Amino acid sequence: MDFLNRAWIQIRDLFLSMTPAARVTTAVLLGVIVVSLGYLFTSRVSTTESYLMGGESFSPSDLKAMEAAFGKAGLSSYQIEGSRVRIPRGQEAKYMAALVDHNALPPEFGEFLAKAVETSSPFLTAKQIESRKIAAKERELALIIRSLPGIEKAAVLFDAQTEGGLRAGVVKTASVAVKALGAQPLDPEQVRKIRHLVAASFAGMKPDNVTVADLNGQTYTGSGDPASGGSAADDPYIARKREHEKDWQLKILKALAYVPGITVTTNVELDRQQILRKEDIKHDPKPVPIRVSETESSRTREGGGPGGRPGYVAQQPKANAPTSVSGRTGTSEQEEQSKSETVNALSTQRSMVEEIGLTPKRVTAAIGVPMSYFARVWEERNPAAPGEAPKPPDAAQLAKIRDEELKKIRDHVAAILPSAEGVADKTELVTVTEFQDIPGPEIPTPSWLERFWEFLATSWATLGMLGLAAMSLWMIRSLSRASLPPLPSTPNLPGLPTSEKEEEEAQKGPRFARFAAGGPSLKDELADLVREDPEAAANILRAWIGTPQ
């Protein structure tokens, strides 16, 4: 606190010793310094230009509409860089207002459908409402397709037709016209994405009913047959082959990541049978009875006695006629039958195996290793001594390392490849060659003068504020020096050095020798000096206080 008090007293005395004009100038310069420092700390260092909407990328059709809106609004200080718009900093609101006034803002996903729903009227028929929704969905799909990488323009058309007869129903078809950037044709993978995207947007539509017209190439019909104009990516064999080749390529690249600049190409042969079902039936030689049946039957028959007189008379009743009883008995027969039947069957075991086809049968790999890799391996194994220049390897040493590394890479890759039918050594599936890597052209770097001018262009405001603050400090320092009055001549006082030689002697002697006894006291002399010349006494005291002890 004592230091702060002394500093404040010095600053106050210095300010009071200035003339009124110097005081006003000093106050103004102090304000400039405070404002400059506040600007430096609160404002960010940036360029005088910025990108519209935070540097968002726009499609070519959107850029055309935005240019028209800027022209109608009289805004010309913009610049189109690729797919972005650079505008002067601080004028973002003007450019956004021009886009809003002329309805040129880039549409967002879902905006067309939302407008179709919001603008519906109860006076519209159901068919008209459905037609509006389909038109909005077509524009939404075109916007989504234009957002895909490498797509410049896109348009979607949808149609539905009701069929009668045995195949009654609604047939839905769609066509997509797409133009890629420049004159590049569409990637077959992009065609497949577009077809499935459009088909999934309309209920009941199949991807085969979507036709994609490449404005820079061919037309891809819904059929998966390449001969009929379809995409080869729709062929299940080709699509699965590409997936497996990409998968194995990534695996091998990951296994050989320690080799810089290596190239890997794979080829996968698939099993062409999509589904294979096998049924195995085994019979047991020992029969097993599956049905046993037994049948038993018996029959008994007995005969009657001798008959009476034949004729009509014998049949008439006779009164008081005696009954004749025959003494002869009838015949008796008895018959019994028994039947047994057994049905046997062989014991059978049945097993069914179902295998999914299009699986890899044979995987081969072609690997390229840059020749610079062998030289780096030799340098790592034979480091140069401290202070000596590295020695290049000779041809024999380089050839030895080359053979070792190629064999190591071949064995390493063969260990992860699947077994192939008829191949005992999997290293036969790997081909490793070396190639002469040629470095590309060096990227030109800007010179120090270009970097200096770029620094000035981006930081001129900051440098200007720093220069203004420094100049203000320099002017305050000059004003403070000019306001100090010259020290008047003072009488020789005991203990005060009057020359450089006496000052040196005083420094050599004891620090408090001037307060020794003898002669007039310092207090009395100072009192006399204050009475005679108060201003000179004040200057002397000020000099003593400001002089470091």
Coordinates of C-alpha atoms in Angstrom, one line a residue:
M1 CA 0.0 0.0 0.0
D2 CA 2.9 2.4 0.7
F3 CA 4.1 1.9 -2.8
L4 CA 0.6 2.7 -4.3
N5 CA 0.3 5.8 -2.1
R6 CA 3.7 7.1 -3.2
A7 CA 2.9 6.4 -6.8
W8 CA -0.5 8.1 -6.5
I9 CA 1.1 11.2 -4.9
Q10 CA 3.7 11.4 -7.7
I11 CA 1.0 11.1 -10.4
R12 CA -1.1 13.7 -8.7
D13 CA 1.7 16.2 -8.3
L14 CA 2.7 15.5 -11.9
F15 CA -0.8 16.2 -13.1
L16 CA -1.1 19.4 -11.0
S17 CA 2.2 20.7 -12.3
M18 CA 0.9 20.5 -15.9
T19 CA -0.7 23.4 -17.8
P20 CA -4.5 23.3 -18.4
A21 CA -3.9 22.4 -22.0
A22 CA -1.6 19.6 -21.1
R23 CA -4.1 18.3 -18.6
V24 CA -6.9 18.1 -21.2
T25 CA -4.6 16.5 -23.7
T26 CA -3.4 13.9 -21.2
A27 CA -7.0 13.0 -20.2
V28 CA -8.0 12.6 -23.9
L29 CA -5.0 10.3 -24.6
L30 CA -5.8 8.2 -21.5
G31 CA -9.3 7.8 -22.8
V32 CA -7.9 6.7 -26.2
I33 CA -5.7 4.1 -24.5
V34 CA -8.6 2.7 -22.5
V35 CA -10.8 2.5 -25.6
S36 CA -8.1 0.8 -27.6
L37 CA -7.4 -1.8 -25.0
G38 CA -11.1 -2.4 -24.6
Y39 CA -11.4 -2.9 -28.4
L40 CA -8.5 -5.3 -28.5
F41 CA -9.9 -7.5 -25.7
T42 CA -13.6 -7.4 -26.6
S43 CA -13.4 -7.6 -30.4
R44 CA -12.1 -10.7 -32.3
V45 CA -9.3 -10.5 -34.8
S46 CA -10.9 -11.4 -38.2
T47 CA -11.1 -10.5 -41.8
T48 CA -13.3 -7.8 -43.3
E49 CA -15.4 -10.5 -45.1
S50 CA -17.4 -13.5 -44.0
Y51 CA -19.5 -16.3 -45.6
L52 CA -23.2 -16.1 -45.9
M53 CA -25.2 -18.3 -43.5
G54 CA -22.0 -19.4 -41.7
G55 CA -20.3 -20.9 -44.8
E56 CA -23.2 -23.2 -45.8
S57 CA -22.9 -24.8 -49.2
F58 CA -25.6 -24.2 -51.8
S59 CA -26.6 -26.1 -54.9
P60 CA -26.1 -24.4 -58.4
S61 CA -29.9 -23.8 -58.7
D62 CA -30.0 -22.1 -55.3
L63 CA -27.0 -20.0 -56.2
K64 CA -28.8 -18.8 -59.4
A65 CA -31.8 -17.7 -57.4
M66 CA -29.7 -16.0 -54.8
E67 CA -27.8 -14.1 -57.4
A68 CA -31.1 -12.9 -58.9
A69 CA -32.2 -11.8 -55.5
F70 CA -29.0 -9.9 -54.8
G71 CA -29.3 -8.1 -58.2
K72 CA -32.8 -7.0 -57.5
A73 CA -31.8 -5.7 -54.1
G74 CA -28.8 -3.8 -55.6
L75 CA -26.2 -5.8 -53.7
S76 CA -23.0 -6.4 -55.6
S77 CA -20.2 -6.8 -53.0
Y78 CA -20.5 -10.6 -52.9
Q79 CA -18.3 -13.3 -54.4
I80 CA -19.2 -16.9 -55.1
E81 CA -16.5 -19.3 -54.1
G82 CA -17.3 -22.8 -55.2
S83 CA -20.6 -23.5 -53.5
R84 CA -20.4 -20.8 -50.8
V85 CA -21.0 -17.0 -50.9
R86 CA -18.6 -14.5 -49.4
I87 CA -20.0 -11.2 -48.4
P88 CA -18.7 -8.1 -46.5
R89 CA -18.6 -8.4 -42.8
G90 CA -21.4 -6.5 -41.1
Q91 CA -23.8 -6.8 -44.1
E92 CA -25.2 -10.3 -43.3
A93 CA -28.6 -8.8 -42.4
K94 CA -28.9 -7.0 -45.7
Y95 CA -28.2 -10.1 -47.8
M96 CA -30.5 -12.3 -45.7
A97 CA -33.3 -9.7 -46.1
A98 CA -32.8 -9.7 -49.8
L99 CA -33.2 -13.5 -49.9
V100 CA -36.3 -13.3 -47.8
D101 CA -37.9 -10.5 -49.8
H102 CA -37.4 -12.3 -53.1
N103 CA -38.2 -15.8 -51.8
A104 CA -34.7 -17.1 -52.6
L105 CA -33.8 -18.8 -49.3
P106 CA -32.6 -22.3 -49.9
P107 CA -35.5 -24.8 -49.0
E108 CA -35.1 -27.0 -45.9
F109 CA -36.1 -30.7 -45.7
G110 CA -39.9 -31.0 -45.1
E111 CA -40.7 -27.4 -46.2
F112 CA -42.6 -28.4 -49.3
L113 CA -44.8 -31.0 -47.5
A114 CA -45.5 -28.5 -44.7
K115 CA -46.6 -25.9 -47.2
A116 CA -48.9 -28.4 -49.0
V117 CA -50.6 -29.2 -45.7
E118 CA -50.8 -25.6 -44.5
T119 CA -52.3 -24.4 -47.8
S120 CA -55.0 -27.1 -48.0
S121 CA -58.6 -25.9 -48.2
P122 CA -61.9 -27.6 -47.2
F123 CA -63.2 -26.8 -50.7
L124 CA -60.6 -29.1 -52.3
T125 CA -61.5 -32.6 -53.2
A126 CA -59.6 -35.6 -51.8
K127 CA -58.1 -36.2 -55.2
Q128 CA -56.8 -32.6 -55.4
I129 CA -55.3 -32.8 -51.9
E130 CA -53.6 -36.1 -52.8
S131 CA -52.2 -34.6 -56.0
R132 CA -50.7 -31.7 -53.9
K133 CA -49.1 -34.0 -51.5
I134 CA -47.6 -36.1 -54.3
A135 CA -46.2 -32.9 -56.0
A136 CA -44.7 -31.7 -52.6
K137 CA -43.2 -35.2 -52.1
E138 CA -41.6 -35.0 -55.6
R139 CA -40.0 -31.7 -54.7
E140 CA -38.8 -33.0 -51.4
L141 CA -37.2 -36.1 -53.0
A142 CA -35.5 -33.9 -55.6
L143 CA -34.1 -31.7 -52.8
I144 CA -32.8 -34.7 -50.9
I145 CA -31.2 -36.2 -54.0
R146 CA -29.5 -32.8 -54.8
S147 CA -28.0 -32.9 -51.3
L148 CA -26.2 -36.1 -52.1
P149 CA -22.4 -35.6 -52.7
G150 CA -21.6 -35.0 -56.4
I151 CA -25.2 -34.2 -57.5
E152 CA -26.0 -30.9 -59.3
K153 CA -29.6 -31.3 -60.4
A154 CA -32.4 -33.7 -59.8
A155 CA -36.1 -34.1 -60.6
V156 CA -38.6 -36.7 -59.6
L157 CA -41.8 -37.7 -61.4
F158 CA -44.4 -40.1 -59.9
D159 CA -47.4 -41.8 -61.5
A160 CA -50.0 -44.4 -60.4
Q161 CA -52.5 -46.4 -62.5
T162 CA -55.3 -48.7 -61.5
E163 CA -55.5 -52.0 -63.4
G164 CA -58.5 -54.2 -63.6
G165 CA -59.0 -57.8 -64.5
L166 CA -57.4 -60.7 -62.7
R167 CA -54.4 -58.6 -61.7
A168 CA -56.5 -55.8 -60.3
G169 CA -54.5 -53.2 -58.2
V170 CA -52.6 -50.0 -58.4
V171 CA -49.3 -49.9 -60.4
K172 CA -46.9 -47.2 -59.2
T173 CA -43.9 -46.0 -61.2
A174 CA -41.4 -43.2 -60.8
S175 CA -38.6 -41.7 -62.9
V176 CA -35.7 -39.7 -61.6
A177 CA -33.5 -37.4 -63.8
V178 CA -30.2 -36.7 -62.2
K179 CA -27.1 -34.7 -63.3
A180 CA -23.8 -35.1 -61.6
L181 CA -21.3 -32.3 -61.2
G182 CA -19.5 -31.6 -64.5
A183 CA -19.6 -34.3 -67.0
Q184 CA -19.0 -37.2 -64.6
P185 CA -21.5 -40.2 -64.9
L186 CA -23.3 -41.4 -61.8
D187 CA -21.8 -44.0 -59.6
P188 CA -23.8 -47.3 -59.7
E189 CA -23.9 -47.2 -55.9
Q190 CA -25.6 -43.8 -56.1
V191 CA -28.1 -45.2 -58.6
R192 CA -29.0 -47.9 -56.2
K193 CA -29.4 -45.4 -53.3
I194 CA -31.6 -43.1 -55.3
R195 CA -33.8 -46.0 -56.5
H196 CA -34.4 -47.4 -53.0
L197 CA -35.0 -43.8 -51.6
V198 CA -37.7 -43.1 -54.1
A199 CA -39.3 -46.5 -53.8
A200 CA -39.5 -46.2 -50.0
S201 CA -41.1 -42.8 -50.2
F202 CA -44.3 -44.2 -51.9
A203 CA -46.2 -47.0 -50.2
G204 CA -46.3 -50.2 -52.2
M205 CA -43.7 -49.2 -54.7
K206 CA -40.9 -51.6 -55.6
P207 CA -37.3 -50.4 -56.5
D208 CA -37.8 -52.2 -59.8
N209 CA -40.5 -49.7 -60.8
V210 CA -38.1 -46.7 -60.4
T211 CA -36.1 -45.6 -63.5
V212 CA -33.0 -43.4 -63.0
A213 CA -31.9 -41.3 -66.0
D214 CA -28.3 -40.1 -65.8
L215 CA -28.1 -36.9 -67.7
N216 CA -24.4 -37.5 -68.2
G217 CA -24.6 -41.2 -69.0
Q218 CA -27.0 -44.0 -69.5
T219 CA -30.5 -44.7 -68.2
Y220 CA -30.9 -47.3 -65.5
T221 CA -34.2 -49.2 -65.7
G222 CA -35.8 -51.0 -62.9
S223 CA -34.6 -54.4 -64.1
G224 CA -31.5 -55.8 -62.5
D225 CA -30.3 -57.3 -65.8
P226 CA -27.5 -55.2 -67.2
A227 CA -28.4 -56.3 -70.7
S228 CA -31.8 -54.6 -70.4
G229 CA -30.3 -51.3 -69.2
G230 CA -30.3 -52.1 -65.5
S231 CA -27.5 -51.4 -63.1
A232 CA -24.9 -54.0 -62.4
A233 CA -25.2 -53.1 -58.7
D234 CA -28.6 -54.7 -58.7
D235 CA -27.1 -58.1 -59.6
P236 CA -26.9 -60.0 -56.3
Y237 CA -23.7 -61.8 -57.3
I238 CA -21.9 -58.6 -58.3
A239 CA -23.2 -56.6 -55.3
R240 CA -22.1 -59.3 -52.8
K241 CA -18.8 -59.7 -54.6
R242 CA -18.0 -56.0 -54.2
E243 CA -18.9 -56.1 -50.5
H244 CA -16.7 -59.1 -49.8
E245 CA -13.8 -57.6 -51.8
K246 CA -14.0 -54.3 -49.9
D247 CA -14.2 -56.1 -46.6
W248 CA -11.1 -58.2 -47.3
Q249 CA -9.2 -55.2 -48.6
L250 CA -9.8 -53.3 -45.4
K251 CA -8.7 -56.3 -43.3
I252 CA -5.5 -56.6 -45.2
L253 CA -4.8 -52.9 -45.1
K254 CA -5.3 -53.0 -41.4
A255 CA -2.9 -55.9 -41.0
L256 CA -0.2 -54.1 -43.1
A257 CA -0.7 -50.6 -41.6
Y258 CA 2.9 -50.6 -40.6
V259 CA 4.0 -50.3 -44.2
P260 CA 3.6 -46.7 -45.5
G261 CA 2.3 -46.3 -49.0
I262 CA 1.2 -49.9 -49.5
T263 CA -1.5 -50.8 -52.0
V264 CA -3.9 -53.7 -51.7
T265 CA -6.3 -55.2 -54.3
T266 CA -8.5 -58.2 -53.6
N267 CA -10.5 -60.6 -55.7
V268 CA -13.2 -62.8 -54.3
E269 CA -14.9 -65.7 -56.1
L270 CA -18.3 -66.6 -54.7
D271 CA -20.3 -69.8 -54.7
R272 CA -22.9 -69.2 -57.4
Q273 CA -25.5 -71.4 -55.7
Q274 CA -27.7 -69.1 -53.7
I275 CA -29.5 -71.8 -51.6
L276 CA -28.3 -75.5 -51.3
R277 CA -30.5 -78.0 -49.4
K278 CA -29.1 -81.5 -48.5
E279 CA -31.2 -84.4 -47.2
D280 CA -29.6 -87.4 -45.6
I281 CA -31.6 -90.6 -45.0
K282 CA -30.3 -93.7 -43.2
H283 CA -32.1 -97.1 -42.9
D284 CA -31.6 -99.5 -40.0
P285 CA -31.4 -103.2 -41.2
K286 CA -33.4 -104.4 -38.2
P287 CA -37.1 -104.1 -39.0
V288 CA -39.4 -102.5 -36.5
P289 CA -43.1 -103.7 -36.3
I290 CA -45.4 -100.8 -36.8
R291 CA -48.8 -102.7 -36.9
V292 CA -49.9 -106.1 -35.5
S293 CA -53.5 -107.5 -36.0
E294 CA -55.1 -110.8 -34.9
T295 CA -58.6 -112.2 -36.0
E296 CA -60.5 -115.2 -34.4
S297 CA -64.0 -116.6 -35.5
S298 CA -66.1 -119.7 -34.6
R299 CA -69.4 -121.1 -36.0
T300 CA -71.8 -123.9 -34.8
R301 CA -74.7 -125.4 -36.8
E302 CA -77.3 -128.1 -35.8
G303 CA -79.9 -129.9 -38.1
G304 CA -83.7 -130.8 -37.3
G305 CA -85.6 -134.3 -37.0
P306 CA -87.4 -136.3 -39.8
G307 CA -90.3 -134.4 -41.5
G308 CA -94.1 -135.5 -41.5
R309 CA -96.4 -136.5 -44.3
P310 CA -96.3 -134.2 -47.2
G311 CA -99.4 -132.7 -48.7
Y312 CA -102.5 -130.6 -47.9
V313 CA -104.1 -133.3 -45.8
A314 CA -101.1 -133.5 -43.6
Q315 CA -101.3 -129.8 -43.0
Q316 CA -104.9 -129.8 -41.8
P317 CA -105.6 -130.0 -38.1
K318 CA -107.0 -133.2 -36.8
A319 CA -109.2 -133.4 -33.8
N320 CA -108.2 -135.8 -31.1
A321 CA -105.4 -137.1 -33.3
P322 CA -102.4 -138.5 -31.4
T323 CA -99.0 -136.8 -31.8
S324 CA -96.3 -139.0 -33.2
V325 CA -92.8 -138.5 -31.7
S326 CA -89.9 -139.5 -33.8
G327 CA -87.0 -141.2 -32.1
R328 CA -84.3 -139.8 -34.5
T329 CA -82.2 -136.6 -33.6
G330 CA -80.8 -133.7 -36.0
T331 CA -77.1 -133.2 -37.2
S332 CA -74.6 -130.7 -35.5
E333 CA -71.5 -128.8 -37.0
Q334 CA -68.9 -126.5 -35.3
E335 CA -66.2 -124.4 -37.1
E336 CA -63.3 -122.1 -35.6
Q337 CA -60.9 -119.7 -37.6
S338 CA -57.9 -117.7 -36.3
K339 CA -55.9 -115.1 -38.3
S340 CA -52.7 -113.0 -37.3
E341 CA -51.1 -110.2 -39.4
T342 CA -47.9 -108.2 -38.6
V343 CA -46.6 -105.2 -40.7
N344 CA -42.9 -104.3 -40.3
A345 CA -40.9 -101.2 -41.5
L346 CA -37.2 -100.3 -41.7
S347 CA -35.9 -97.8 -39.1
T348 CA -35.0 -94.5 -40.9
Q349 CA -33.1 -91.4 -39.8
R350 CA -33.6 -88.3 -41.9
S351 CA -31.5 -85.0 -41.6
M352 CA -31.8 -81.9 -43.8
V353 CA -29.1 -79.2 -44.1
E354 CA -29.7 -75.9 -45.9
E355 CA -26.7 -73.8 -46.9
I356 CA -26.9 -70.1 -48.1
G357 CA -24.9 -69.5 -51.2
L358 CA -22.9 -66.4 -52.5
T359 CA -20.3 -67.1 -49.9
P360 CA -16.5 -66.7 -50.7
K361 CA -14.9 -69.7 -52.1
R362 CA -11.6 -68.3 -53.0
V363 CA -9.9 -65.0 -51.9
T364 CA -6.8 -63.7 -53.6
A365 CA -4.8 -60.6 -52.9
A366 CA -2.3 -58.5 -54.9
I367 CA -0.1 -56.3 -52.7
G368 CA 2.3 -53.5 -53.8
V369 CA 5.1 -52.3 -51.6
P370 CA 7.1 -49.1 -52.3
M371 CA 10.8 -49.6 -52.7
S372 CA 11.5 -46.7 -50.3
Y373 CA 10.2 -48.9 -47.5
F374 CA 13.1 -51.3 -47.8
A375 CA 15.6 -48.4 -47.6
R376 CA 13.9 -47.1 -44.5
V377 CA 14.0 -50.6 -42.9
W378 CA 17.8 -50.7 -43.6
E379 CA 18.2 -47.2 -42.0
E380 CA 16.3 -48.3 -38.9
R381 CA 18.5 -51.4 -38.6
N382 CA 21.8 -49.6 -39.3
P383 CA 21.5 -46.1 -37.7
A384 CA 24.3 -43.7 -38.4
A385 CA 26.7 -42.8 -35.6
P386 CA 26.2 -39.4 -33.9
G387 CA 27.8 -36.6 -36.0
E388 CA 28.1 -38.8 -39.1
A389 CA 26.1 -38.7 -42.3
P390 CA 23.9 -41.8 -42.9
K391 CA 25.3 -44.2 -45.5
P392 CA 23.0 -45.6 -48.2
P393 CA 22.8 -49.4 -48.5
D394 CA 24.3 -51.3 -51.3
A395 CA 22.4 -53.4 -53.8
A396 CA 23.1 -56.7 -52.0
Q397 CA 21.9 -55.4 -48.6
L398 CA 18.8 -53.9 -50.1
A399 CA 18.0 -57.1 -52.0
K400 CA 18.3 -59.1 -48.8
I401 CA 16.0 -56.8 -46.9
R402 CA 13.6 -56.8 -49.8
D403 CA 13.3 -60.6 -49.9
E404 CA 12.8 -60.8 -46.1
E405 CA 10.1 -58.2 -46.1
L406 CA 8.2 -59.5 -49.1
K407 CA 8.1 -63.0 -47.5
K408 CA 7.1 -61.6 -44.2
I409 CA 4.2 -59.7 -45.8
R410 CA 3.1 -62.7 -47.8
D411 CA 3.0 -65.0 -44.7
H412 CA 1.3 -62.3 -42.7
V413 CA -1.5 -61.9 -45.2
A414 CA -1.9 -65.7 -45.9
A415 CA -2.6 -66.3 -42.3
I416 CA -5.8 -64.3 -42.4
L417 CA -7.1 -65.5 -45.8
P418 CA -9.7 -68.3 -45.7
S419 CA -8.9 -71.8 -47.0
A420 CA -9.6 -72.5 -50.6
E421 CA -10.5 -75.8 -52.2
G422 CA -7.5 -77.4 -53.8
V423 CA -5.0 -75.0 -52.3
A424 CA -2.7 -76.5 -49.7
D425 CA -0.4 -73.5 -49.2
K426 CA -2.4 -70.3 -48.8
T427 CA 0.7 -68.2 -49.7
E428 CA -0.1 -69.1 -53.3
L429 CA -3.2 -66.8 -53.0
V430 CA -1.0 -63.8 -52.2
T431 CA 1.0 -61.9 -54.8
V432 CA 3.5 -59.3 -53.4
T433 CA 5.5 -57.0 -55.7
E434 CA 7.4 -53.8 -55.2
F435 CA 7.1 -50.6 -57.1
Q436 CA 9.1 -47.4 -57.5
D437 CA 7.3 -44.7 -55.6
I438 CA 7.7 -41.4 -57.3
P439 CA 7.1 -38.4 -55.0
G440 CA 4.5 -35.9 -56.2
P441 CA 5.2 -32.3 -56.9
E442 CA 5.8 -30.1 -53.9
I443 CA 3.0 -27.8 -52.9
P444 CA 4.3 -24.2 -53.4
T445 CA 4.4 -22.3 -50.2
P446 CA 3.8 -18.5 -50.1
S447 CA 6.8 -16.2 -49.8
W448 CA 7.4 -14.2 -46.7
L449 CA 6.3 -11.1 -48.5
E450 CA 2.9 -12.7 -49.4
R451 CA 2.5 -13.9 -45.8
F452 CA 3.3 -10.4 -44.6
W453 CA 0.8 -8.7 -46.8
E454 CA -1.8 -11.3 -45.9
F455 CA -1.1 -10.6 -42.2
L456 CA -1.5 -6.9 -42.8
A457 CA -4.8 -7.5 -44.7
T458 CA -6.3 -9.5 -41.9
S459 CA -4.9 -7.6 -38.9
W460 CA -4.6 -4.0 -39.9
A461 CA -7.4 -3.0 -37.5
T462 CA -5.6 -4.6 -34.5
L463 CA -2.2 -3.2 -35.5
G464 CA -3.8 0.3 -35.9
M465 CA -5.3 0.2 -32.4
L466 CA -2.0 -1.0 -30.9
G467 CA -0.1 1.9 -32.7
L468 CA -2.7 4.4 -31.5
A469 CA -2.3 3.2 -27.9
A470 CA 1.5 3.3 -28.1
M471 CA 1.5 6.8 -29.6
S472 CA -0.8 8.0 -26.8
L473 CA 1.5 6.6 -24.1
W474 CA 4.5 8.3 -25.8
M475 CA 2.7 11.6 -25.9
I476 CA 1.7 11.4 -22.2
R477 CA 5.3 10.6 -21.4
S478 CA 6.5 13.7 -23.4
L479 CA 3.9 15.9 -21.7
S480 CA 4.9 14.7 -18.3
R481 CA 8.6 15.4 -18.9
A482 CA 7.9 18.9 -20.3
S483 CA 5.8 19.8 -17.3
L484 CA 8.5 19.2 -14.7
P485 CA 10.1 22.5 -13.6
P486 CA 13.8 22.7 -13.4
L487 CA 15.3 22.2 -10.0
P488 CA 16.5 25.5 -8.5
S489 CA 20.0 25.9 -7.1
T490 CA 20.1 25.0 -3.5
P491 CA 22.7 25.9 -0.9
N492 CA 25.1 23.4 0.2
L493 CA 23.5 21.6 3.0
P494 CA 25.4 19.2 5.2
G495 CA 24.9 15.7 4.1
L496 CA 23.8 16.6 0.6
P497 CA 26.2 15.8 -2.3
T498 CA 27.0 18.8 -4.5
S499 CA 29.0 17.1 -7.2
E500 CA 29.5 13.7 -8.7
K501 CA 32.7 13.2 -6.8
E502 CA 31.1 14.1 -3.5
E503 CA 28.2 11.8 -4.3
E504 CA 30.6 8.9 -4.9
E505 CA 32.3 9.7 -1.6
A506 CA 29.0 9.9 0.2
Q507 CA 28.0 6.5 -1.2
K508 CA 31.3 5.0 0.0
G509 CA 31.0 6.3 3.5
P510 CA 28.5 5.3 6.1
R511 CA 24.9 5.8 5.1
F512 CA 24.0 8.0 8.0
A513 CA 27.4 9.9 8.3
R514 CA 25.7 13.2 7.3
F515 CA 23.6 13.1 10.4
A516 CA 26.7 13.0 12.6
A517 CA 27.2 15.6 15.3
G518 CA 28.9 18.9 14.7
G519 CA 27.8 22.0 12.7
P520 CA 24.3 23.2 12.2
S521 CA 21.6 20.6 12.2
L522 CA 19.9 19.5 9.0
K523 CA 16.5 20.2 10.5
D524 CA 17.4 23.9 11.2
E525 CA 18.8 24.4 7.7
L526 CA 15.7 22.9 6.1
A527 CA 13.5 25.1 8.2
D528 CA 15.4 28.1 7.1
L529 CA 15.2 27.0 3.4
V530 CA 11.4 26.6 3.7
R531 CA 11.0 30.1 5.2
E532 CA 13.2 31.6 2.5
D533 CA 12.0 29.7 -0.6
P534 CA 9.1 27.2 0.0
E535 CA 8.9 26.2 -3.7
A536 CA 12.6 25.2 -3.8
A537 CA 12.1 23.2 -0.6
A538 CA 9.2 21.4 -2.0
N539 CA 11.2 20.5 -5.1
I540 CA 14.0 19.2 -3.0
L541 CA 11.7 17.1 -0.9
R542 CA 10.0 15.8 -4.1
A543 CA 13.3 14.8 -5.5
W544 CA 14.3 13.0 -2.3
I545 CA 11.0 11.1 -2.2
G546 CA 11.3 10.1 -5.9
T547 CA 14.9 9.0 -5.6
P548 CA 15.2 5.2 -4.9
Q549 CA 17.1 4.5 -1.7

